[in-house]
């Protein structure tokens, strides 16, 4: 599933020369491979089908919410995992059926709940007793019933970065199992509520299946207890979190992942399994392409100062995430140097990589920050009044701009 390859010394996305795209659209930009996105969806779809699991892949829109990308998954039959009214709006606009949407998030507002109900989303993944009451009140007052799953917190350590861990009690997400059981019982008598399922999500960038397995064991025990008490579930939502390769990451075996999923769903064999991958679907199929503006040697360190910044890709700054960085045009024989790749923003934390070994390059050369399709553009900001950059989708030897680069005018359009 390699979507980025060198052909005659120049990096290509599928069959398209990246240099040629930059000449037309300008630098920096996000570049995505359509076939990579489709291949990842199909791979997951296939392993779940092989286990004969009736399933719905609800793409976690937060990873990359560009409409054209959502639409690729909509056409493949995907649903969406959404966490805000804005994401519901974008998922609808991208062509996802509302009945295939699952709506999580610890702080749903009354307006968002109304909007979700009106849109006819598949289920609310409820994160607290107060939220359940609010959903019940709103739905009942409109003569509607809201389908819900309770997001349980199995309290296992996902062994990933603390900022992207969720399934432990020290984090704000979900409801502890001992409280969740009571809540299911109480929900049974709420007029505006229809119990539809269960949800858990223990964390993101999981590279060790044993933690998912630990969570699965806990969930299976809980499901047995629920079933015994007479609660019937139609959906079992196992969250997202499948890790991808950035540098030296191990990736999990998808067949084993599907086997674990099968074990969970077997407590309610009629139930629909929902999974919510984000990063797995779009991470490896995206790259951030940026130009070296200046090369600066301060006697102690060498800096490649590029035209992309933490405003475009904040993962290195926020999580010390390490992305592979490679030249767009190979510089054979130029030797290697150790550099920090930094952006123009007025923060020392504005870096895309630190102390990496890369070809000795020249000002004006292009580099590509790999595995940047997930949580790249979607986490971008306007800090330092930087317009957001373009997004380009490649389909074999064709490319299209799926988000134009913002202008200075865009920066002030909502302001007085
Ligand atoms: N479902 C729920 C309820 C989630 O909270 C998340 C991610 C997902 C699914 C999708 O997880 P994935 O399959 O993408 O791992 N910005 C961070 C990642 C934050 C993930 C938040 N929740 C990063 O750049 O690593």
PDB file of N, CA, C and O in Angstrom, residues 139-173:
ATOM      1  N   UNK A 139     -35.215  15.214  23.951  1.00  0.00           N
ATOM      2  CA  UNK A 139     -35.933  14.326  23.033  1.00  0.00           C
ATOM      3  C   UNK A 139     -37.413  14.246  23.433  1.00  0.00           C
ATOM      4  O   UNK A 139     -38.304  14.414  22.594  1.00  0.00           O
ATOM      5  N   UNK A 140     -37.666  14.026  24.736  1.00  0.00           N
ATOM      6  CA  UNK A 140     -39.053  13.867  25.197  1.00  0.00           C
ATOM      7  C   UNK A 140     -39.857  15.131  24.919  1.00  0.00           C
ATOM      8  O   UNK A 140     -41.013  15.063  24.484  1.00  0.00           O
ATOM      9  N   UNK A 141     -39.225  16.303  25.138  1.00  0.00           N
ATOM     10  CA  UNK A 141     -39.965  17.557  24.936  1.00  0.00           C
ATOM     11  C   UNK A 141     -40.306  17.755  23.460  1.00  0.00           C
ATOM     12  O   UNK A 141     -41.176  18.545  23.119  1.00  0.00           O
ATOM     13  N   UNK A 142     -39.612  17.062  22.579  1.00  0.00           N
ATOM     14  CA  UNK A 142     -39.924  17.179  21.148  1.00  0.00           C
ATOM     15  C   UNK A 142     -40.713  15.970  20.643  1.00  0.00           C
ATOM     16  O   UNK A 142     -40.842  15.767  19.427  1.00  0.00           O
ATOM     17  N   UNK A 143     -41.138  15.136  21.581  1.00  0.00           N
ATOM     18  CA  UNK A 143     -41.896  13.937  21.205  1.00  0.00           C
ATOM     19  C   UNK A 143     -41.047  12.943  20.429  1.00  0.00           C
ATOM     20  O   UNK A 143     -41.559  12.179  19.602  1.00  0.00           O
ATOM     21  N   UNK A 144     -39.755  12.959  20.690  1.00  0.00           N
ATOM     22  CA  UNK A 144     -38.861  12.052  19.962  1.00  0.00           C
ATOM     23  C   UNK A 144     -38.215  11.076  20.942  1.00  0.00           C
ATOM     24  O   UNK A 144     -38.253  11.280  22.160  1.00  0.00           O
ATOM     25  N   UNK A 145     -37.588  10.023  20.404  1.00  0.00           N
ATOM     26  CA  UNK A 145     -36.736   9.198  21.257  1.00  0.00           C
ATOM     27  C   UNK A 145     -35.329   9.211  20.658  1.00  0.00           C
ATOM     28  O   UNK A 145     -35.158   9.096  19.445  1.00  0.00           O
ATOM     29  N   UNK A 146     -34.368   9.351  21.538  1.00  0.00           N
ATOM     30  CA  UNK A 146     -32.971   9.383  21.094  1.00  0.00           C
ATOM     31  C   UNK A 146     -32.373   7.998  21.304  1.00  0.00           C
ATOM     32  O   UNK A 146     -32.483   7.430  22.394  1.00  0.00           O
ATOM     33  N   UNK A 147     -31.749   7.468  20.256  1.00  0.00           N
ATOM     34  CA  UNK A 147     -31.055   6.181  20.412  1.00  0.00           C
ATOM     35  C   UNK A 147     -29.699   6.443  21.043  1.00  0.00           C
ATOM     36  O   UNK A 147     -28.960   7.323  20.588  1.00  0.00           O
ATOM     37  N   UNK A 148     -29.396   5.669  22.071  1.00  0.00           N
ATOM     38  CA  UNK A 148     -28.135   5.942  22.765  1.00  0.00           C
ATOM     39  C   UNK A 148     -27.308   4.662  22.992  1.00  0.00           C
ATOM     40  O   UNK A 148     -27.839   3.552  23.070  1.00  0.00           O
ATOM     41  N   UNK A 149     -25.999   4.895  23.076  1.00  0.00           N
ATOM     42  CA  UNK A 149     -25.090   3.881  23.612  1.00  0.00           C
ATOM     43  C   UNK A 149     -24.424   4.548  24.805  1.00  0.00           C
ATOM     44  O   UNK A 149     -24.266   5.772  24.812  1.00  0.00           O
ATOM     45  N   UNK A 150     -24.069   3.778  25.786  1.00  0.00           N
ATOM     46  CA  UNK A 150     -23.323   4.378  26.891  1.00  0.00           C
ATOM     47  C   UNK A 150     -21.841   4.137  26.649  1.00  0.00           C
ATOM     48  O   UNK A 150     -21.423   3.006  26.351  1.00  0.00           O
ATOM     49  N   UNK A 151     -21.076   5.223  26.698  1.00  0.00           N
ATOM     50  CA  UNK A 151     -19.630   5.075  26.529  1.00  0.00           C
ATOM     51  C   UNK A 151     -19.042   4.683  27.872  1.00  0.00           C
ATOM     52  O   UNK A 151     -19.050   5.476  28.821  1.00  0.00           O
ATOM     53  N   UNK A 152     -18.561   3.461  27.939  1.00  0.00           N
ATOM     54  CA  UNK A 152     -18.003   2.990  29.206  1.00  0.00           C
ATOM     55  C   UNK A 152     -16.496   3.169  29.185  1.00  0.00           C
ATOM     56  O   UNK A 152     -15.861   3.184  28.129  1.00  0.00           O
ATOM     57  N   UNK A 153     -15.965   3.334  30.374  1.00  0.00           N
ATOM     58  CA  UNK A 153     -14.524   3.514  30.526  1.00  0.00           C
ATOM     59  C   UNK A 153     -13.980   2.261  31.214  1.00  0.00           C
ATOM     60  O   UNK A 153     -14.184   2.065  32.403  1.00  0.00           O
ATOM     61  N   UNK A 154     -13.308   1.385  30.441  1.00  0.00           N
ATOM     62  CA  UNK A 154     -12.889   0.102  31.032  1.00  0.00           C
ATOM     63  C   UNK A 154     -11.679   0.210  31.954  1.00  0.00           C
ATOM     64  O   UNK A 154     -11.256  -0.775  32.549  1.00  0.00           O
ATOM     65  N   UNK A 155     -11.109   1.405  32.059  1.00  0.00           N
ATOM     66  CA  UNK A 155      -9.975   1.637  32.960  1.00  0.00           C
ATOM     67  C   UNK A 155      -8.771   0.741  32.660  1.00  0.00           C
ATOM     68  O   UNK A 155      -8.262   0.056  33.535  1.00  0.00           O
ATOM     69  N   UNK A 156      -8.346   0.743  31.395  1.00  0.00           N
ATOM     70  CA  UNK A 156      -7.096   0.047  31.045  1.00  0.00           C
ATOM     71  C   UNK A 156      -6.109   1.057  30.467  1.00  0.00           C
ATOM     72  O   UNK A 156      -6.509   2.047  29.857  1.00  0.00           O
ATOM     73  N   UNK A 157      -4.826   0.781  30.672  1.00  0.00           N
ATOM     74  CA  UNK A 157      -3.788   1.696  30.199  1.00  0.00           C
ATOM     75  C   UNK A 157      -3.444   1.355  28.748  1.00  0.00           C
ATOM     76  O   UNK A 157      -2.903   0.288  28.470  1.00  0.00           O
ATOM     77  N   UNK A 158      -3.739   2.248  27.807  1.00  0.00           N
ATOM     78  CA  UNK A 158      -3.482   1.918  26.398  1.00  0.00           C
ATOM     79  C   UNK A 158      -2.013   2.033  26.002  1.00  0.00           C
ATOM     80  O   UNK A 158      -1.654   1.745  24.860  1.00  0.00           O
ATOM     81  N   UNK A 159      -1.165   2.466  26.908  1.00  0.00           N
ATOM     82  CA  UNK A 159       0.282   2.575  26.656  1.00  0.00           C
ATOM     83  C   UNK A 159       0.585   3.414  25.420  1.00  0.00           C
ATOM     84  O   UNK A 159       1.402   3.049  24.586  1.00  0.00           O
ATOM     85  N   UNK A 160      -0.124   4.515  25.290  1.00  0.00           N
ATOM     86  CA  UNK A 160       0.158   5.436  24.201  1.00  0.00           C
ATOM     87  C   UNK A 160       0.421   6.799  24.844  1.00  0.00           C
ATOM     88  O   UNK A 160       0.482   6.915  26.071  1.00  0.00           O
ATOM     89  N   UNK A 161       0.585   7.847  24.033  1.00  0.00           N
ATOM     90  CA  UNK A 161       0.853   9.167  24.604  1.00  0.00           C
ATOM     91  C   UNK A 161      -0.312   9.587  25.510  1.00  0.00           C
ATOM     92  O   UNK A 161      -1.474   9.424  25.145  1.00  0.00           O
ATOM     93  N   UNK A 162      -0.007  10.131  26.715  1.00  0.00           N
ATOM     94  CA  UNK A 162      -1.095  10.470  27.645  1.00  0.00           C
ATOM     95  C   UNK A 162      -2.152  11.390  27.035  1.00  0.00           C
ATOM     96  O   UNK A 162      -3.334  11.294  27.383  1.00  0.00           O
ATOM     97  N   UNK A 163      -1.770  12.281  26.108  1.00  0.00           N
ATOM     98  CA  UNK A 163      -2.756  13.190  25.516  1.00  0.00           C
ATOM     99  C   UNK A 163      -3.741  12.459  24.616  1.00  0.00           C
ATOM    100  O   UNK A 163      -4.781  13.001  24.283  1.00  0.00           O
ATOM    101  N   UNK A 164      -3.384  11.256  24.167  1.00  0.00           N
ATOM    102  CA  UNK A 164      -4.320  10.537  23.293  1.00  0.00           C
ATOM    103  C   UNK A 164      -4.799   9.230  23.926  1.00  0.00           C
ATOM    104  O   UNK A 164      -5.328   8.355  23.275  1.00  0.00           O
ATOM    105  N   UNK A 165      -4.591   9.119  25.252  1.00  0.00           N
ATOM    106  CA  UNK A 165      -5.185   8.015  26.021  1.00  0.00           C
ATOM    107  C   UNK A 165      -6.556   8.474  26.487  1.00  0.00           C
ATOM    108  O   UNK A 165      -6.742   9.650  26.781  1.00  0.00           O
ATOM    109  N   UNK A 166      -7.472   7.551  26.589  1.00  0.00           N
ATOM    110  CA  UNK A 166      -8.806   7.959  27.033  1.00  0.00           C
ATOM    111  C   UNK A 166      -9.432   6.989  28.028  1.00  0.00           C
ATOM    112  O   UNK A 166     -10.143   7.407  28.928  1.00  0.00           O
ATOM    113  N   UNK A 167      -9.129   5.688  27.870  1.00  0.00           N
ATOM    114  CA  UNK A 167      -9.869   4.678  28.620  1.00  0.00           C
ATOM    115  C   UNK A 167      -9.342   4.387  30.010  1.00  0.00           C
ATOM    116  O   UNK A 167      -9.292   3.241  30.436  1.00  0.00           O
ATOM    117  N   UNK A 168      -8.910   5.429  30.727  1.00  0.00           N
ATOM    118  CA  UNK A 168      -8.520   5.228  32.121  1.00  0.00           C
ATOM    119  C   UNK A 168      -9.305   6.226  32.964  1.00  0.00           C
ATOM    120  O   UNK A 168      -9.693   7.286  32.488  1.00  0.00           O
ATOM    121  N   UNK A 169      -9.455   5.880  34.247  1.00  0.00           N
ATOM    122  CA  UNK A 169     -10.329   6.706  35.082  1.00  0.00           C
ATOM    123  C   UNK A 169      -9.798   8.117  35.278  1.00  0.00           C
ATOM    124  O   UNK A 169     -10.543   9.033  35.597  1.00  0.00           O
ATOM    125  N   UNK A 170      -8.462   8.289  35.113  1.00  0.00           N
ATOM    126  CA  UNK A 170      -7.956   9.643  35.330  1.00  0.00           C
ATOM    127  C   UNK A 170      -8.312  10.580  34.168  1.00  0.00           C
ATOM    128  O   UNK A 170      -8.049  11.764  34.239  1.00  0.00           O
ATOM    129  N   UNK A 171      -8.890  10.030  33.098  1.00  0.00           N
ATOM    130  CA  UNK A 171      -9.274  10.884  31.983  1.00  0.00           C
ATOM    131  C   UNK A 171     -10.778  11.151  31.997  1.00  0.00           C
ATOM    132  O   UNK A 171     -11.539  10.405  32.596  1.00  0.00           O
ATOM    133  N   UNK A 172     -11.162  12.204  31.270  1.00  0.00           N
ATOM    134  CA  UNK A 172     -12.548  12.685  31.360  1.00  0.00           C
ATOM    135  C   UNK A 172     -13.564  11.829  30.610  1.00  0.00           C
ATOM    136  O   UNK A 172     -14.760  12.058  30.725  1.00  0.00           O
ATOM    137  N   UNK A 173     -13.097  10.853  29.835  1.00  0.00           N
ATOM    138  CA  UNK A 173     -14.000  10.176  28.899  1.00  0.00           C
ATOM    139  C   UNK A 173     -14.768   9.008  29.519  1.00  0.00           C
ATOM    140  O   UNK A 173     -14.248   8.293  30.369  1.00  0.00           O
TER     141      UNK A 173
END
